Coordinates of C-alpha atoms in Angstrom, one line a residue:
Chain A
A22 CA 48.7 5.2 85.2
Q23 CA 47.6 6.1 81.7
S24 CA 46.8 9.8 81.2
V25 CA 45.7 12.4 78.8
S26 CA 47.2 15.9 78.9
Q27 CA 45.6 19.0 77.5
H28 CA 48.1 21.7 78.0
N29 CA 45.9 24.7 77.3
H30 CA 43.5 25.4 80.1
H31 CA 41.9 28.5 78.5
V32 CA 42.3 29.7 75.0
I33 CA 40.9 33.1 73.9
L34 CA 40.6 33.9 70.2
S35 CA 38.9 36.4 67.9
E36 CA 36.5 35.2 65.3
A37 CA 38.2 33.9 62.1
A38 CA 41.4 33.0 64.0
S39 CA 42.8 29.6 63.5
L40 CA 42.6 27.1 66.4
E41 CA 44.8 24.3 67.5
L42 CA 44.2 22.6 70.9
G43 CA 46.9 20.2 72.1
C44 CA 46.3 16.7 73.3
N45 CA 48.9 14.1 74.4
Y46 CA 48.3 10.7 75.8
S47 CA 50.7 8.3 77.6
Y48 CA 49.6 4.9 76.5
G49 CA 52.0 3.2 74.1
G50 CA 49.9 0.6 72.5
T51 CA 46.9 0.8 70.1
V52 CA 44.6 3.6 71.1
N53 CA 41.3 5.0 70.0
L54 CA 41.1 8.8 70.4
F55 CA 38.2 11.2 70.7
W56 CA 37.5 14.8 71.0
Y57 CA 34.3 15.8 72.8
V58 CA 32.8 19.3 73.0
Q59 CA 30.6 20.7 75.8
Y60 CA 28.7 23.9 75.0
P61 CA 27.7 26.0 78.0
G62 CA 25.1 24.2 80.1
Q63 CA 25.0 21.2 77.8
H64 CA 26.2 17.6 77.8
L65 CA 29.2 16.3 76.0
Q66 CA 28.9 15.7 72.2
L67 CA 31.3 13.8 70.0
L68 CA 33.3 16.0 67.6
L69 CA 35.4 13.4 66.0
K70 CA 37.2 10.1 66.6
Y71 CA 40.1 8.2 65.4
F72 CA 40.3 4.4 65.3
S73 CA 42.6 3.5 62.5
G74 CA 43.5 4.4 58.9
D75 CA 44.0 8.0 57.8
P76 CA 45.6 9.9 60.7
L77 CA 43.8 13.1 59.7
V78 CA 40.3 12.8 60.9
K79 CA 37.5 15.2 60.0
G80 CA 34.7 15.8 62.3
I81 CA 31.6 18.0 62.6
K82 CA 31.4 21.8 62.4
G83 CA 34.7 22.1 60.4
F84 CA 36.9 20.5 63.1
E85 CA 39.7 18.1 62.3
A86 CA 42.4 16.3 64.3
E87 CA 45.6 14.7 63.4
F88 CA 46.9 11.6 65.1
I89 CA 50.7 11.6 65.3
K90 CA 51.7 8.3 66.8
S91 CA 55.4 9.2 67.2
K92 CA 54.4 12.2 69.3
F93 CA 51.5 10.5 71.2
S94 CA 49.4 13.5 70.1
F95 CA 45.9 14.1 68.7
N96 CA 45.6 17.8 68.3
L97 CA 42.3 19.4 67.4
R98 CA 42.3 22.1 64.7
K99 CA 39.9 24.5 63.0
P100 CA 41.0 27.0 60.4
S101 CA 38.5 29.7 61.3
V102 CA 36.6 29.8 64.6
Q103 CA 33.2 31.3 65.2
W104 CA 31.7 32.8 68.2
S105 CA 29.4 29.7 68.4
D106 CA 32.5 27.5 69.0
T107 CA 32.8 28.9 72.5
A108 CA 32.8 25.8 74.6
E109 CA 34.9 23.4 76.6
Y110 CA 36.8 20.7 74.6
F111 CA 37.9 17.4 76.0
C112 CA 40.3 14.9 74.5
A113 CA 39.8 11.3 75.5
V114 CA 41.4 8.0 74.8
I115 CA 40.4 4.4 75.2
G116 CA 42.7 1.4 74.8
P117 CA 42.1 -2.1 73.6
Q118 CA 39.2 -3.9 75.2
G119 CA 40.2 -5.2 78.5
N120 CA 43.7 -3.8 78.5
Y121 CA 43.2 -0.2 79.5
G122 CA 43.2 1.0 83.0
G123 CA 41.7 -2.2 84.2
S124 CA 38.2 -1.1 83.2
Q125 CA 36.9 -2.0 79.7
G126 CA 35.5 0.8 77.8
N127 CA 36.8 3.4 80.2
L128 CA 37.3 6.7 78.5
I129 CA 40.2 8.5 80.0
F130 CA 39.6 12.2 79.7
G131 CA 41.9 15.2 79.7
K132 CA 41.1 18.0 82.0
G133 CA 39.6 20.1 79.2
T134 CA 40.3 23.3 77.4
K135 CA 38.0 26.2 77.5
L136 CA 37.7 28.1 74.3
S137 CA 36.3 31.6 74.3
V138 CA 35.8 33.2 70.9
K139 CA 35.4 37.0 70.9
P140 CA 32.9 38.3 68.3
Chain B
E29 CA 15.0 9.6 69.3
A30 CA 18.1 7.8 70.6
Q31 CA 19.0 9.3 73.9
V32 CA 20.4 9.0 77.4
T33 CA 18.2 10.6 80.1
Q34 CA 19.0 11.5 83.6
N35 CA 16.9 12.6 86.5
P36 CA 16.9 14.9 88.3
R37 CA 18.9 17.5 86.4
Y38 CA 19.5 19.6 89.4
L39 CA 19.5 18.5 93.1
I40 CA 20.4 20.3 96.3
T41 CA 20.6 18.1 99.3
V42 CA 22.1 17.8 102.8
T43 CA 24.9 15.7 104.1
G44 CA 23.9 12.2 104.9
K45 CA 20.5 12.1 103.1
K46 CA 20.4 9.2 100.7
L47 CA 19.7 10.0 97.1
T48 CA 19.5 8.3 93.7
V49 CA 20.2 9.7 90.3
T50 CA 18.5 7.8 87.6
C51 CA 19.9 7.1 84.1
S52 CA 18.1 5.5 81.3
Q53 CA 19.0 4.8 77.6
N54 CA 16.8 3.6 74.8
M55 CA 19.5 2.4 72.4
N56 CA 19.8 -1.2 73.8
H57 CA 23.3 -0.5 74.8
E58 CA 25.0 -3.1 77.0
Y59 CA 27.7 -0.8 78.4
M60 CA 26.8 2.1 80.7
S61 CA 28.9 4.3 82.8
W62 CA 28.8 7.1 85.3
Y63 CA 31.3 10.0 85.4
R64 CA 31.7 13.1 87.5
Q65 CA 33.0 16.3 86.2
D66 CA 34.9 18.8 88.4
P67 CA 36.6 22.0 87.4
G68 CA 40.2 21.5 86.4
L69 CA 39.9 17.7 86.7
G70 CA 37.9 16.8 83.6
L71 CA 35.7 13.8 83.7
R72 CA 36.5 10.8 85.9
Q73 CA 34.7 7.5 85.8
I74 CA 32.8 6.4 88.9
Y75 CA 31.4 3.0 88.0
Y76 CA 30.6 1.1 84.8
S77 CA 28.5 -1.8 83.8
M78 CA 29.2 -4.2 81.0
N79 CA 25.7 -5.7 81.1
V80 CA 22.8 -6.6 83.4
E81 CA 24.0 -7.5 86.8
V82 CA 27.6 -6.8 85.8
T83 CA 29.1 -3.7 87.4
D84 CA 32.6 -2.6 88.4
K85 CA 34.5 0.3 89.9
G86 CA 35.9 3.0 87.9
D87 CA 38.6 5.5 89.0
V88 CA 36.6 7.3 91.8
P89 CA 34.0 4.8 93.2
E90 CA 34.2 5.8 96.9
G91 CA 30.9 6.9 98.3
Y92 CA 28.9 5.6 95.4
K93 CA 26.9 2.5 94.5
V94 CA 25.2 1.4 91.3
S95 CA 22.9 -1.3 90.2
R96 CA 22.0 -2.8 86.8
K97 CA 18.8 -4.8 87.1
E98 CA 17.6 -3.9 83.6
K99 CA 19.6 -3.2 80.5
R100 CA 18.2 0.3 80.0
N101 CA 18.6 1.6 83.6
F102 CA 21.8 2.3 85.6
P103 CA 21.0 4.4 88.7
L104 CA 23.7 6.0 90.8
I105 CA 23.2 5.8 94.5
L106 CA 24.7 8.0 97.2
E107 CA 24.0 6.3 100.5
S108 CA 25.4 9.1 102.6
P109 CA 26.3 12.1 100.5
S110 CA 29.0 14.4 101.6
P111 CA 30.0 17.9 100.4
N112 CA 33.0 16.6 98.4
Q113 CA 30.4 14.8 96.2
T114 CA 29.1 18.1 95.0
S115 CA 29.7 17.8 91.3
L116 CA 28.3 17.5 87.8
Y117 CA 27.4 13.9 87.0
F118 CA 27.1 12.4 83.6
C119 CA 25.7 9.0 82.6
A120 CA 26.9 7.4 79.3
S121 CA 26.2 4.4 77.3
S122 CA 27.7 2.7 74.2
D123 CA 27.2 -0.1 71.7
P124 CA 27.8 -3.7 72.6
G125 CA 30.6 -5.7 71.0
R126 CA 33.7 -3.9 70.1
L127 CA 34.0 -1.6 73.1
A128 CA 37.4 -0.3 72.1
V129 CA 35.9 1.4 69.2
A130 CA 32.5 2.3 70.6
T131 CA 31.3 5.9 70.8
Q132 CA 29.8 6.8 74.2
Y133 CA 26.6 8.7 74.3
F134 CA 26.2 11.1 77.2
G135 CA 23.2 12.2 79.2
P136 CA 22.4 15.8 79.9
G137 CA 24.1 15.8 83.3
T138 CA 22.9 16.1 86.9
R139 CA 24.2 19.0 88.9
L140 CA 24.4 17.9 92.5
T141 CA 25.1 20.2 95.5
V142 CA 25.5 18.6 98.9
L143 CA 25.3 21.1 101.8

């Protein structure tokens, strides 16, 4: 079965530290990749997405992610985190329509990484 | 304002008592979906719907039902809830057409506790 792996369960950083959250997926074909963020008590919001083109994708709030096809990775980065970045971050992947997990449009999520930023 | 709404936001119930969680979107999206979120497991898809009267199972459909009689609504039905269905539930919708590149919009979530 296709899967998405987020290797860090909980990351604790001080403000101004740099952030990199790992995401690896197992599907070998064309994929579309997403990072979602869930602030405490809130619903998921899209941070950024990759469909094609430039593998370095810039999202909201200073986040970016790099798609490395050879490594099946889509790591999320931010050069300097803020206390307000404290949240849970989910990587997700969706394959070509009709060809992914048997359910069209099915986002496959990683298990999430909790980020705690100390002020 | 474009949004996905869910009701109720919080629900505590007892085993076996049928319940329905409603989901509505105002973006004319054809695709709608239900996920459950559990600690350490991320989000897992329960059911999805490609359009009115078209629904299909996701990864964890056991114990759930859905219906799609109107484009905007996609209720989640638990005929006989059990404690292992205690979870945080999210409804999502996305644009028609090129699903593979569609962004899903999520509702605010429904926290369900089954005693």
